[in-house]
């Protein structure tokens, strides 16, 4: 590690996926600015309580984990309302200025995912000034260590988390009231049975009353979050989460891929607004509410699983690249026999070894996609340096291999597309035979360049297959599959080119996930927040 970041200057949600740190519940609140000076006072009051990325614990340079956290971010419209100088505003990226709704064609938000079907708060955003989303506040609530390991003890800890969340929300309401109309809460989040709420609640999914790291389709989420320079990670976390090097080792990614004001993988500073103190240690956040069609998912899985060699559960693993029960990667456990071996080793491993078994792998031995399909979710989101592939004369049909010499590093095509993933599931699945419930996931993706990172992944890797030599195959779970039978989606599940099996064709893939809204935000550093609150952003 060449340097250490100033963790006191970085908001905690940039470095910390709260759900994995004992915070199973959260509430997201969105505000509209009605008076600039009072809104700046509101920002000052929030800043005094913002949770920073400083290490939690009992050590000399650590602080105790708080019972609830608070973080803040702004849309471009919000920064305008706070009266940042124009010479600073013009330094923000074009896509941030334009906003998610107007990037729908780029993102594939069409059909049932089009903005006219979004939750009212997002549908009305950027239509009239009083409905514009300006400020994002997140409150994450801690569940204390259970007093006993049984169900009753865990339920008590979850109840305390709910109590912490209500305490946090009461605090926020008091700050909003103290702004004397400077900021107003924007409602319009769809809840159960069509109710419209003033906030978006999210929480971990429970199985038999116990918290899990899964979403509503049953997959474990957030295992391979990237690591980058300047953060004091344990060395073992870098393997599988950083970037692959030419000698087979792993290294943390450049800080500038995720934080403005730092060198990125191109050895440059990412474009950022001036002054430097406004942008340094800040980042962009992509907020997306994604509804999950669990009935369509279950029905399609059972329909195809009845035909697929290996059955429905192996097919479910092919959709994502991991088995649903414990997250075992397909490249390590490509069939039922290998899965049994993996499970036995996994059961005997300690937590650190288990983490390594789930994250430390590459596609070097699966360049043809016979183990993990090219349209599997995690291979599309993070190809792990596997895109430098091709064929030579005489190679077996369907076979691909690493083509060396075209790039300096194995990950030249993927290291600049990484994103940090935050957020939690929302709602409960009440009836798995219906798609129209209130359940899905709120995902927040952090990156230094929305267009180069998030939008590229969404457009090129999720909704097209060119980089994976997969023609027009889309990513199976997140692709904007069409309901038009003349434009039906497919995905080819590859097999061993040297074997006798034929590739399996997934035909007529329905849309499993629908966009319900979202927006682009800027997460400032603590230094920038203080400048914004005092109205002293000076780009000269």
Short mmCIF file of C-alpha atoms in Angstrom, two decimals:
data_model
loop_
_atom_site.label_atom_id
_atom_site.label_comp_id
_atom_site.label_asym_id
_atom_site.label_seq_id
_atom_site.Cartn_x
_atom_site.Cartn_y
_atom_site.Cartn_z
CA UNK A 1 0.00 0.00 0.00
CA UNK A 2 1.57 3.27 -1.10
CA UNK A 3 -0.50 5.61 1.08
CA UNK A 4 -3.26 5.66 3.69
CA UNK A 5 -6.45 7.57 3.08
CA UNK A 6 -7.78 10.15 5.52
CA UNK A 7 -10.65 8.00 6.78
CA UNK A 8 -12.02 10.85 8.89
CA UNK A 9 -12.66 12.80 5.68
CA UNK A 10 -14.53 10.00 3.84
CA UNK A 11 -18.15 9.10 4.48
CA UNK A 12 -18.49 5.62 5.93
CA UNK A 13 -20.90 4.29 3.32
CA UNK A 14 -18.15 4.67 0.72
CA UNK A 15 -15.98 2.08 2.41
CA UNK A 16 -18.51 0.10 4.41
CA UNK A 17 -21.38 -2.09 3.23
CA UNK A 18 -23.32 -1.61 6.46
CA UNK A 19 -25.38 -4.79 6.12
CA UNK A 20 -22.22 -6.85 6.53
CA UNK A 21 -21.17 -4.89 9.63
CA UNK A 22 -24.20 -5.71 11.78
CA UNK A 23 -26.62 -3.10 10.45
CA UNK A 24 -29.57 -5.16 9.10
CA UNK A 25 -32.05 -2.29 8.61
CA UNK A 26 -31.88 1.10 6.90
CA UNK A 27 -34.12 3.97 5.83
CA UNK A 28 -33.47 6.23 2.84
CA UNK A 29 -35.05 9.70 2.92
CA UNK A 30 -35.10 12.16 0.02
CA UNK A 31 -35.48 15.91 0.40
CA UNK A 32 -36.40 18.92 -1.68
CA UNK A 33 -34.71 22.26 -0.95
CA UNK A 34 -37.07 25.20 -0.49
CA UNK A 35 -34.69 27.85 0.90
CA UNK A 36 -30.96 27.88 0.16
CA UNK A 37 -29.57 29.43 3.35
CA UNK A 38 -31.77 27.31 5.62
CA UNK A 39 -30.88 24.24 3.60
CA UNK A 40 -27.18 24.98 4.14
CA UNK A 41 -27.85 25.15 7.88
CA UNK A 42 -29.59 21.78 7.57
CA UNK A 43 -26.50 20.39 5.82
CA UNK A 44 -24.34 21.74 8.67
CA UNK A 45 -26.49 19.98 11.26
CA UNK A 46 -26.31 16.70 9.33
CA UNK A 47 -22.55 17.06 8.79
CA UNK A 48 -21.96 17.27 12.52
CA UNK A 49 -23.44 13.76 12.81
CA UNK A 50 -22.24 12.15 9.56
CA UNK A 51 -20.62 8.77 10.06
CA UNK A 52 -17.06 8.67 8.76
CA UNK A 53 -14.97 5.76 7.50
CA UNK A 54 -12.72 5.70 10.57
CA UNK A 55 -12.17 2.17 11.88
CA UNK A 56 -14.63 0.81 14.44
CA UNK A 57 -13.38 -1.02 17.49
CA UNK A 58 -11.67 -0.47 20.82
CA UNK A 59 -8.13 0.21 19.58
CA UNK A 60 -6.16 3.45 19.86
CA UNK A 61 -7.25 4.79 16.47
CA UNK A 62 -10.71 3.29 16.51
CA UNK A 63 -14.14 4.46 17.65
CA UNK A 64 -17.07 2.35 18.89
CA UNK A 65 -19.58 1.33 16.23
CA UNK A 66 -22.57 3.67 16.56
CA UNK A 67 -26.13 2.34 17.13
CA UNK A 68 -27.14 4.13 13.94
CA UNK A 69 -25.34 5.89 11.14
CA UNK A 70 -26.12 8.87 8.93
CA UNK A 71 -24.80 9.72 5.47
CA UNK A 72 -25.72 12.35 2.92
CA UNK A 73 -25.47 12.89 -0.83
CA UNK A 74 -26.75 15.40 -3.40
CA UNK A 75 -28.13 15.43 -6.92
CA UNK A 76 -26.89 18.00 -9.40
CA UNK A 77 -30.17 19.88 -8.97
CA UNK A 78 -29.56 19.89 -5.21
CA UNK A 79 -26.08 21.36 -5.55
CA UNK A 80 -27.55 24.09 -7.74
CA UNK A 81 -30.17 24.87 -5.10
CA UNK A 82 -27.42 25.09 -2.48
CA UNK A 83 -25.92 27.81 -4.67
CA UNK A 84 -22.59 26.28 -5.55
CA UNK A 85 -20.77 28.56 -7.99
CA UNK A 86 -21.39 27.83 -11.63
CA UNK A 87 -17.68 27.38 -12.25
CA UNK A 88 -17.81 24.44 -9.83
CA UNK A 89 -21.08 23.02 -11.14
CA UNK A 90 -19.79 22.79 -14.71
CA UNK A 91 -17.01 20.50 -13.53
CA UNK A 92 -19.40 17.67 -12.68
CA UNK A 93 -19.79 14.94 -15.27
CA UNK A 94 -22.40 15.28 -18.01
CA UNK A 95 -24.32 12.17 -17.00
CA UNK A 96 -24.55 13.39 -13.38
CA UNK A 97 -25.90 16.68 -14.64
CA UNK A 98 -28.41 14.95 -16.92
CA UNK A 99 -29.69 12.47 -14.33
CA UNK A 100 -30.74 8.83 -14.51
CA UNK A 101 -34.21 9.35 -15.93
CA UNK A 102 -32.86 11.04 -19.04
CA UNK A 103 -30.24 8.30 -19.51
CA UNK A 104 -32.93 5.60 -19.87
CA UNK A 105 -31.97 4.68 -23.42
CA UNK A 106 -28.35 4.23 -22.39
CA UNK A 107 -29.40 2.11 -19.41
CA UNK A 108 -32.00 -0.05 -21.15
CA UNK A 109 -34.79 1.22 -18.91
CA UNK A 110 -37.53 0.42 -21.42
CA UNK A 111 -40.87 -1.40 -21.38
CA UNK A 112 -41.97 -2.10 -17.80
CA UNK A 113 -38.72 -0.50 -16.56
CA UNK A 114 -39.37 2.83 -18.31
CA UNK A 115 -39.57 5.96 -16.11
CA UNK A 116 -43.36 6.20 -16.56
CA UNK A 117 -43.63 3.04 -14.45
CA UNK A 118 -41.27 4.16 -11.66
CA UNK A 119 -42.36 5.00 -8.11
CA UNK A 120 -44.01 8.45 -8.01
CA UNK A 121 -41.03 10.12 -6.31
CA UNK A 122 -38.79 9.14 -9.23
CA UNK A 123 -41.44 9.60 -11.90
CA UNK A 124 -42.01 13.20 -10.77
CA UNK A 125 -38.31 13.96 -10.27
CA UNK A 126 -36.93 16.51 -12.77
CA UNK A 127 -40.44 17.44 -13.91
CA UNK A 128 -41.19 20.40 -11.64
CA UNK A 129 -38.82 22.18 -9.26
CA UNK A 130 -40.82 21.35 -6.09
CA UNK A 131 -40.73 17.64 -6.91
CA UNK A 132 -37.03 17.44 -7.71
CA UNK A 133 -34.97 15.14 -5.53
CA UNK A 134 -32.14 17.24 -4.09
CA UNK A 135 -30.76 15.49 -1.01
CA UNK A 136 -30.35 11.82 -0.06
CA UNK A 137 -30.09 10.84 3.61
CA UNK A 138 -29.37 7.25 4.65
CA UNK A 139 -29.91 5.95 8.17
CA UNK A 140 -28.55 2.47 8.94
CA UNK A 141 -29.46 0.79 12.23
CA UNK A 142 -27.24 -1.57 14.19
CA UNK A 143 -28.38 -4.87 15.71
CA UNK A 144 -26.36 -5.50 18.87
CA UNK A 145 -24.71 -8.82 19.54
CA UNK A 146 -27.53 -11.22 20.58
CA UNK A 147 -27.65 -12.00 24.28
CA UNK A 148 -28.15 -15.63 23.29
CA UNK A 149 -27.46 -17.59 20.10
CA UNK A 150 -31.00 -18.98 19.85
CA UNK A 151 -33.86 -17.56 17.80
CA UNK A 152 -35.20 -15.54 20.73
CA UNK A 153 -31.86 -13.81 21.21
CA UNK A 154 -31.55 -12.97 17.52
CA UNK A 155 -35.12 -11.69 17.37
CA UNK A 156 -34.38 -9.43 20.32
CA UNK A 157 -31.31 -8.02 18.54
CA UNK A 158 -33.39 -7.37 15.40
CA UNK A 159 -36.03 -5.61 17.51
CA UNK A 160 -33.28 -3.38 18.94
CA UNK A 161 -32.20 -2.59 15.37
CA UNK A 162 -35.73 -1.43 14.61
CA UNK A 163 -35.69 0.69 17.75
CA UNK A 164 -32.37 2.22 16.69
CA UNK A 165 -33.83 3.02 13.27
CA UNK A 166 -36.82 4.78 14.79
CA UNK A 167 -34.49 6.79 17.02
CA UNK A 168 -32.43 7.82 14.01
CA UNK A 169 -35.52 8.82 12.04
CA UNK A 170 -36.88 10.86 14.95
CA UNK A 171 -33.53 12.68 15.07
CA UNK A 172 -33.68 13.38 11.35
CA UNK A 173 -37.25 14.66 11.60
CA UNK A 174 -36.14 17.08 14.32
CA UNK A 175 -33.34 18.39 12.09
CA UNK A 176 -35.75 18.80 9.20
CA UNK A 177 -38.21 20.66 11.43
CA UNK A 178 -35.40 22.92 12.67
CA UNK A 179 -34.70 23.96 9.09
CA UNK A 180 -37.93 25.99 9.25
CA UNK A 181 -39.01 24.92 5.80
CA UNK A 182 -35.54 24.96 4.32
CA UNK A 183 -35.94 21.33 3.25
CA UNK A 184 -39.04 19.18 2.77
CA UNK A 185 -39.44 15.40 2.67
CA UNK A 186 -40.48 14.01 -0.70
CA UNK A 187 -42.87 11.07 -0.45
CA UNK A 188 -43.94 8.64 -3.15
CA UNK A 189 -42.15 5.37 -2.44
CA UNK A 190 -44.34 2.36 -3.19
CA UNK A 191 -44.97 0.16 -0.16
CA UNK A 192 -47.18 -2.83 0.59
CA UNK A 193 -50.59 -2.99 -1.13
CA UNK A 194 -49.96 0.18 -3.11
CA UNK A 195 -49.30 2.44 -0.13
CA UNK A 196 -47.11 5.49 -0.79
CA UNK A 197 -44.49 6.17 1.87
CA UNK A 198 -42.30 9.11 2.84
CA UNK A 199 -39.17 6.97 2.88
CA UNK A 200 -37.68 3.79 1.45
CA UNK A 201 -37.09 1.11 4.05
CA UNK A 202 -34.68 -1.76 3.38
CA UNK A 203 -33.66 -4.75 5.48
CA UNK A 204 -31.84 -8.04 5.25
CA UNK A 205 -33.91 -11.05 4.15
CA UNK A 206 -34.83 -13.42 6.98
CA UNK A 207 -35.00 -17.21 6.63
CA UNK A 208 -36.81 -18.96 9.49
CA UNK A 209 -36.42 -15.76 11.49
CA UNK A 210 -32.66 -15.59 10.98
CA UNK A 211 -30.91 -12.79 9.02
CA UNK A 212 -29.17 -13.77 5.78
CA UNK A 213 -26.98 -12.05 3.18
CA UNK A 214 -29.43 -13.09 0.43
CA UNK A 215 -31.82 -11.27 -1.85
CA UNK A 216 -35.31 -12.48 -2.78
CA UNK A 217 -34.21 -14.87 -5.56
CA UNK A 218 -32.16 -16.67 -2.92
CA UNK A 219 -28.62 -15.69 -3.95
CA UNK A 220 -25.98 -14.42 -1.53
CA UNK A 221 -25.07 -10.88 -2.53
CA UNK A 222 -22.03 -8.64 -2.17
CA UNK A 223 -19.27 -11.24 -1.82
CA UNK A 224 -16.77 -9.82 -4.31
CA UNK A 225 -16.82 -6.10 -3.52
CA UNK A 226 -13.58 -4.55 -4.88
CA UNK A 227 -10.72 -3.34 -2.69
CA UNK A 228 -8.56 -0.33 -3.44
CA UNK A 229 -5.34 1.33 -2.32
CA UNK A 230 -5.24 3.43 0.81
CA UNK A 231 -7.68 1.38 2.89
CA UNK A 232 -6.21 -0.79 5.67
CA UNK A 233 -7.72 -4.09 4.51
CA UNK A 234 -6.47 -7.41 5.77
CA UNK A 235 -4.06 -8.75 3.12
CA UNK A 236 -6.24 -11.79 2.43
CA UNK A 237 -9.12 -9.59 1.21
CA UNK A 238 -7.15 -8.46 -1.84
CA UNK A 239 -7.06 -11.90 -3.47
CA UNK A 240 -10.08 -12.19 -5.74
CA UNK A 241 -11.32 -8.67 -5.01
CA UNK A 242 -8.50 -6.55 -6.42
CA UNK A 243 -6.92 -6.86 -9.86
CA UNK A 244 -5.09 -9.80 -11.35
CA UNK A 245 -1.44 -9.17 -12.18
CA UNK A 246 0.63 -10.72 -14.95
CA UNK A 247 2.46 -13.02 -12.51
CA UNK A 248 -0.81 -14.39 -11.10
CA UNK A 249 -0.75 -12.30 -7.93
CA UNK A 250 -3.46 -9.82 -6.91
CA UNK A 251 -3.17 -6.14 -6.01
CA UNK A 252 -5.58 -3.51 -4.74
CA UNK A 253 -7.12 -1.31 -7.45
CA UNK A 254 -6.08 2.31 -7.79
CA UNK A 255 -7.93 4.63 -5.40
CA UNK A 256 -8.98 6.94 -8.23
CA UNK A 257 -11.35 4.30 -9.59
CA UNK A 258 -13.59 4.99 -6.60
CA UNK A 259 -12.60 8.33 -5.06
CA UNK A 260 -12.16 11.64 -6.85
CA UNK A 261 -8.88 13.49 -6.34
CA UNK A 262 -6.75 10.34 -6.49
CA UNK A 263 -4.80 8.57 -9.25
CA UNK A 264 -6.80 5.93 -11.14
CA UNK A 265 -5.79 2.83 -13.12
CA UNK A 266 -4.83 5.04 -16.08
CA UNK A 267 -2.38 6.89 -13.79
CA UNK A 268 -4.52 10.00 -14.14
CA UNK A 269 -6.83 11.99 -11.92
CA UNK A 270 -10.47 11.31 -12.88
CA UNK A 271 -12.35 14.39 -14.15
CA UNK A 272 -13.78 16.28 -11.17
CA UNK A 273 -15.23 19.66 -10.24
CA UNK A 274 -13.11 22.43 -8.80
CA UNK A 275 -11.87 23.33 -6.29
CA UNK A 276 -10.00 20.18 -5.39
CA UNK A 277 -11.30 20.36 -1.82
CA UNK A 278 -14.85 20.03 -3.17
CA UNK A 279 -14.19 16.81 -5.03
CA UNK A 280 -11.29 15.06 -3.26
CA UNK A 281 -12.41 12.02 -1.22
CA UNK A 282 -15.88 12.30 -2.74
CA UNK A 283 -17.52 9.98 -5.26
CA UNK A 284 -20.60 9.44 -7.39
CA UNK A 285 -23.42 7.16 -6.25
CA UNK A 286 -25.91 5.43 -8.54
CA UNK A 287 -29.16 4.71 -6.67
CA UNK A 288 -31.49 2.14 -8.28
CA UNK A 289 -34.62 0.50 -6.92
CA UNK A 290 -35.02 -2.88 -8.62
CA UNK A 291 -38.20 -4.96 -8.33
CA UNK A 292 -37.70 -8.73 -8.46
CA UNK A 293 -40.29 -10.84 -10.32
CA UNK A 294 -39.98 -13.89 -8.08
CA UNK A 295 -42.93 -15.74 -9.67
CA UNK A 296 -41.45 -15.42 -13.16
CA UNK A 297 -38.05 -16.44 -11.82
CA UNK A 298 -39.36 -19.53 -10.00
CA UNK A 299 -41.56 -20.57 -12.93
CA UNK A 300 -38.80 -20.22 -15.52
CA UNK A 301 -36.27 -21.98 -13.31
CA UNK A 302 -38.57 -24.95 -12.78
CA UNK A 303 -39.57 -25.05 -16.46
CA UNK A 304 -35.98 -25.08 -17.72
CA UNK A 305 -34.61 -26.97 -14.75
CA UNK A 306 -36.83 -29.93 -15.61
CA UNK A 307 -34.98 -30.22 -18.92
CA UNK A 308 -31.49 -29.06 -17.97
CA UNK A 309 -28.85 -31.74 -17.28
CA UNK A 310 -28.05 -31.32 -13.59
CA UNK A 311 -31.47 -29.99 -12.67
CA UNK A 312 -32.91 -26.73 -11.44
CA UNK A 313 -30.42 -25.90 -8.71
CA UNK A 314 -27.38 -26.24 -10.97
CA UNK A 315 -29.24 -24.14 -13.53
CA UNK A 316 -29.90 -21.49 -10.86
CA UNK A 317 -26.15 -21.45 -10.21
CA UNK A 318 -25.56 -20.98 -13.95
CA UNK A 319 -27.79 -17.87 -13.89
CA UNK A 320 -25.45 -16.12 -11.46
CA UNK A 321 -22.18 -18.05 -11.36
CA UNK A 322 -22.63 -19.10 -7.74
CA UNK A 323 -24.69 -21.78 -6.00
CA UNK A 324 -27.60 -20.37 -4.07
CA UNK A 325 -27.13 -22.17 -0.75
CA UNK A 326 -23.63 -21.06 0.22
CA UNK A 327 -22.36 -18.91 -2.66
CA UNK A 328 -19.85 -21.48 -3.94
CA UNK A 329 -18.43 -20.16 -7.25
CA UNK A 330 -19.11 -22.39 -10.26
CA UNK A 331 -15.47 -22.29 -11.35
CA UNK A 332 -14.64 -24.12 -8.10
CA UNK A 333 -17.77 -26.31 -8.01
CA UNK A 334 -19.01 -26.72 -11.60
CA UNK A 335 -21.20 -29.80 -10.98
CA UNK A 336 -22.89 -31.69 -8.15
CA UNK A 337 -19.90 -33.92 -7.42
CA UNK A 338 -17.48 -30.98 -7.17
CA UNK A 339 -20.07 -29.10 -5.12
CA UNK A 340 -20.11 -31.90 -2.54
CA UNK A 341 -16.30 -31.69 -2.29
CA UNK A 342 -16.51 -27.91 -1.94
CA UNK A 343 -19.19 -28.14 0.74
CA UNK A 344 -17.15 -30.60 2.81
CA UNK A 345 -14.09 -28.33 2.70
CA UNK A 346 -16.26 -25.27 3.35
CA UNK A 347 -17.82 -26.84 6.44
CA UNK A 348 -14.38 -27.58 7.88
CA UNK A 349 -12.92 -24.15 7.09
CA UNK A 350 -12.60 -21.20 9.48
CA UNK A 351 -14.27 -17.87 8.55
CA UNK A 352 -11.15 -16.50 6.83
CA UNK A 353 -10.72 -19.67 4.79
CA UNK A 354 -14.40 -19.61 3.84
CA UNK A 355 -14.12 -16.02 2.68
CA UNK A 356 -11.16 -16.96 0.51
CA UNK A 357 -13.01 -19.96 -0.95
CA UNK A 358 -15.85 -17.66 -2.01
CA UNK A 359 -13.78 -14.82 -3.43
CA UNK A 360 -10.32 -16.03 -4.48
CA UNK A 361 -10.79 -17.39 -7.99
CA UNK A 362 -10.38 -16.41 -11.63
CA UNK A 363 -11.72 -17.61 -14.98
CA UNK A 364 -8.25 -18.54 -16.23
CA UNK A 365 -9.23 -22.22 -16.36
CA UNK A 366 -12.67 -21.51 -17.77
CA UNK A 367 -12.00 -19.29 -20.75
CA UNK A 368 -14.63 -21.15 -22.84
CA UNK A 369 -17.32 -20.59 -20.22
CA UNK A 370 -18.08 -24.28 -19.69
CA UNK A 371 -18.17 -23.83 -15.91
CA UNK A 372 -19.45 -20.28 -15.45
CA UNK A 373 -21.50 -19.06 -18.46
CA UNK A 374 -20.63 -15.78 -20.15
CA UNK A 375 -24.15 -14.51 -19.39
CA UNK A 376 -23.98 -15.33 -15.67
CA UNK A 377 -24.53 -12.31 -13.44
CA UNK A 378 -21.19 -12.19 -11.66
CA UNK A 379 -19.13 -12.87 -14.81
CA UNK A 380 -20.85 -9.93 -16.54
CA UNK A 381 -20.47 -7.57 -13.57
CA UNK A 382 -16.84 -8.51 -12.86
CA UNK A 383 -15.14 -10.54 -15.63
CA UNK A 384 -11.94 -10.81 -13.54
CA UNK A 385 -9.45 -10.26 -16.37
CA UNK A 386 -11.07 -12.92 -18.56
CA UNK A 387 -11.92 -10.74 -21.56
CA UNK A 388 -8.65 -11.11 -23.47
CA UNK A 389 -9.92 -14.27 -25.14
CA UNK A 390 -9.96 -15.54 -28.70
CA UNK A 391 -9.48 -18.49 -31.03
CA UNK A 392 -6.80 -19.55 -33.42
CA UNK A 393 -6.98 -21.67 -36.54
CA UNK A 394 -7.39 -25.32 -35.60
CA UNK A 395 -8.93 -24.71 -32.17
CA UNK A 396 -11.96 -26.82 -31.29
CA UNK A 397 -15.35 -25.24 -32.13
CA UNK A 398 -16.65 -23.29 -29.15
CA UNK A 399 -13.25 -23.09 -27.47
CA UNK A 400 -11.68 -19.81 -26.38
CA UNK A 401 -8.36 -19.14 -24.73
CA UNK A 402 -6.37 -16.26 -23.32
CA UNK A 403 -4.79 -14.16 -26.06
CA UNK A 404 -1.59 -12.61 -24.71
CA UNK A 405 0.31 -9.65 -26.07
CA UNK A 406 -2.54 -7.26 -26.75
CA UNK A 407 -2.48 -5.59 -23.33
CA UNK A 408 0.05 -4.82 -20.62
CA UNK A 409 -1.98 -6.40 -17.83
CA UNK A 410 -4.49 -9.27 -17.69
CA UNK A 411 -7.29 -6.93 -16.57
CA UNK A 412 -6.79 -4.11 -19.03
CA UNK A 413 -10.39 -4.44 -20.24
CA UNK A 414 -12.05 -4.83 -16.85
CA UNK A 415 -10.06 -3.05 -14.13
CA UNK A 416 -11.54 0.30 -15.14
CA UNK A 417 -15.15 -0.98 -14.91
CA UNK A 418 -15.27 -1.93 -11.22
CA UNK A 419 -17.91 -0.53 -8.88
CA UNK A 420 -18.51 -0.63 -5.14
CA UNK A 421 -21.94 -2.07 -4.32
CA UNK A 422 -24.04 -0.97 -1.35
CA UNK A 423 -27.69 -1.24 -0.35
CA UNK A 424 -30.07 -3.92 0.94
CA UNK A 425 -33.22 -5.77 -0.15
CA UNK A 426 -36.60 -4.14 0.41
CA UNK A 427 -40.02 -5.62 1.19
CA UNK A 428 -41.08 -9.18 1.87
CA UNK A 429 -42.18 -11.87 -0.55
CA UNK A 430 -45.68 -12.70 0.65
CA UNK A 431 -46.79 -14.85 -2.29
CA UNK A 432 -44.14 -16.36 -4.58
CA UNK A 433 -46.81 -17.17 -7.17
CA UNK A 434 -47.22 -13.46 -7.96
CA UNK A 435 -44.85 -10.90 -9.47
CA UNK A 436 -46.68 -7.82 -8.25
CA UNK A 437 -45.66 -7.70 -4.59
CA UNK A 438 -43.50 -5.08 -2.90
CA UNK A 439 -40.08 -6.70 -2.91
CA UNK A 440 -36.73 -6.25 -4.57
CA UNK A 441 -33.40 -4.67 -3.86
CA UNK A 442 -32.16 -1.11 -3.54
CA UNK A 443 -28.68 -1.11 -4.92
CA UNK A 444 -26.25 1.78 -4.66
CA UNK A 445 -23.18 1.65 -6.87
CA UNK A 446 -20.22 3.91 -6.16
CA UNK A 447 -17.64 4.89 -8.74
CA UNK A 448 -15.50 7.83 -9.84
CA UNK A 449 -16.90 7.92 -13.38
CA UNK A 450 -20.58 7.03 -13.89
CA UNK A 451 -20.28 6.72 -17.66
CA UNK A 452 -17.07 4.69 -17.79
CA UNK A 453 -18.00 2.40 -14.93
CA UNK A 454 -21.71 1.98 -14.07
CA UNK A 455 -23.22 2.97 -17.42
CA UNK A 456 -20.71 0.92 -19.39
CA UNK A 457 -21.49 -2.18 -17.35
CA UNK A 458 -25.24 -1.57 -17.63
CA UNK A 459 -25.21 -0.93 -21.37
CA UNK A 460 -22.44 -3.13 -22.72
CA UNK A 461 -22.09 -6.01 -20.30
CA UNK A 462 -25.65 -6.47 -19.02
CA UNK A 463 -27.68 -5.71 -22.14
CA UNK A 464 -25.20 -6.80 -24.86
CA UNK A 465 -22.82 -9.72 -25.19
CA UNK A 466 -20.20 -8.44 -27.60
CA UNK A 467 -17.28 -8.26 -25.15
CA UNK A 468 -18.02 -11.85 -24.12
CA UNK A 469 -18.27 -13.08 -27.72
CA UNK A 470 -21.88 -13.90 -26.85
CA UNK A 471 -23.58 -11.96 -29.68
CA UNK A 472 -26.80 -10.34 -28.38
CA UNK A 473 -27.16 -12.53 -25.29
CA UNK A 474 -27.99 -10.40 -22.27
CA UNK A 475 -27.08 -10.95 -18.65
CA UNK A 476 -29.64 -13.52 -17.47
CA UNK A 477 -30.90 -11.88 -14.26
CA UNK A 478 -30.63 -8.13 -14.94
CA UNK A 479 -31.01 -7.99 -18.72
CA UNK A 480 -33.89 -5.98 -20.14
CA UNK A 481 -35.42 -9.06 -21.76
CA UNK A 482 -38.31 -8.26 -24.08
CA UNK A 483 -41.87 -9.60 -23.81
CA UNK A 484 -42.16 -9.32 -27.61
CA UNK A 485 -41.91 -12.90 -29.00
CA UNK A 486 -40.19 -11.52 -32.09
CA UNK A 487 -37.43 -10.05 -29.88
CA UNK A 488 -37.17 -12.89 -27.37
CA UNK A 489 -33.95 -13.13 -25.38
CA UNK A 490 -31.74 -16.18 -25.22
CA UNK A 491 -28.54 -17.22 -23.51
CA UNK A 492 -26.20 -20.02 -24.47
CA UNK A 493 -24.81 -22.13 -21.62
CA UNK A 494 -21.48 -23.36 -22.93
CA UNK A 495 -20.07 -26.84 -22.41
CA UNK A 496 -16.60 -28.37 -22.53
CA UNK A 497 -15.48 -27.96 -26.19
CA UNK A 498 -13.68 -31.30 -25.99
CA UNK A 499 -16.74 -33.17 -24.67
CA UNK A 500 -19.78 -34.72 -26.31
CA UNK A 501 -22.47 -32.50 -24.80
CA UNK A 502 -24.26 -29.86 -26.81
CA UNK A 503 -24.52 -26.28 -25.51
CA UNK A 504 -27.81 -25.60 -23.71
CA UNK A 505 -30.00 -22.84 -25.06
CA UNK A 506 -32.05 -20.80 -22.60
CA UNK A 507 -34.85 -19.45 -24.80
CA UNK A 508 -37.57 -16.85 -24.24
CA UNK A 509 -36.02 -15.48 -21.05
CA UNK A 510 -38.57 -13.28 -19.24
CA UNK A 511 -37.63 -10.04 -17.49
CA UNK A 512 -36.74 -11.04 -13.97
CA UNK A 513 -35.92 -7.53 -12.69
CA UNK A 514 -37.71 -4.22 -13.32
CA UNK A 515 -36.40 -0.75 -12.57
CA UNK A 516 -38.65 1.20 -10.19
CA UNK A 517 -36.61 4.39 -10.04
CA UNK A 518 -33.31 5.97 -9.20
CA UNK A 519 -30.97 8.89 -9.64
CA UNK A 520 -27.31 9.90 -9.71
CA UNK A 521 -25.85 11.46 -6.55
CA UNK A 522 -22.58 13.00 -5.40
CA UNK A 523 -21.24 11.89 -2.00
CA UNK A 524 -18.95 14.69 -0.76
CA UNK A 525 -16.12 14.36 1.73
CA UNK A 526 -16.49 15.86 5.21
CA UNK A 527 -14.31 18.78 4.09
CA UNK A 528 -16.61 19.43 1.13
CA UNK A 529 -19.72 19.12 3.29
CA UNK A 530 -18.42 21.83 5.61
CA UNK A 531 -17.64 24.07 2.63
CA UNK A 532 -21.13 23.53 1.20
CA UNK A 533 -22.76 24.17 4.58
CA UNK A 534 -20.88 27.44 5.00
CA UNK A 535 -21.39 28.55 1.42
CA UNK A 536 -17.65 28.98 0.87
CA UNK A 537 -17.05 26.79 -2.19
CA UNK A 538 -14.56 28.91 -4.12
CA UNK A 539 -13.21 27.47 -7.38
CA UNK A 540 -10.83 30.39 -8.04
#
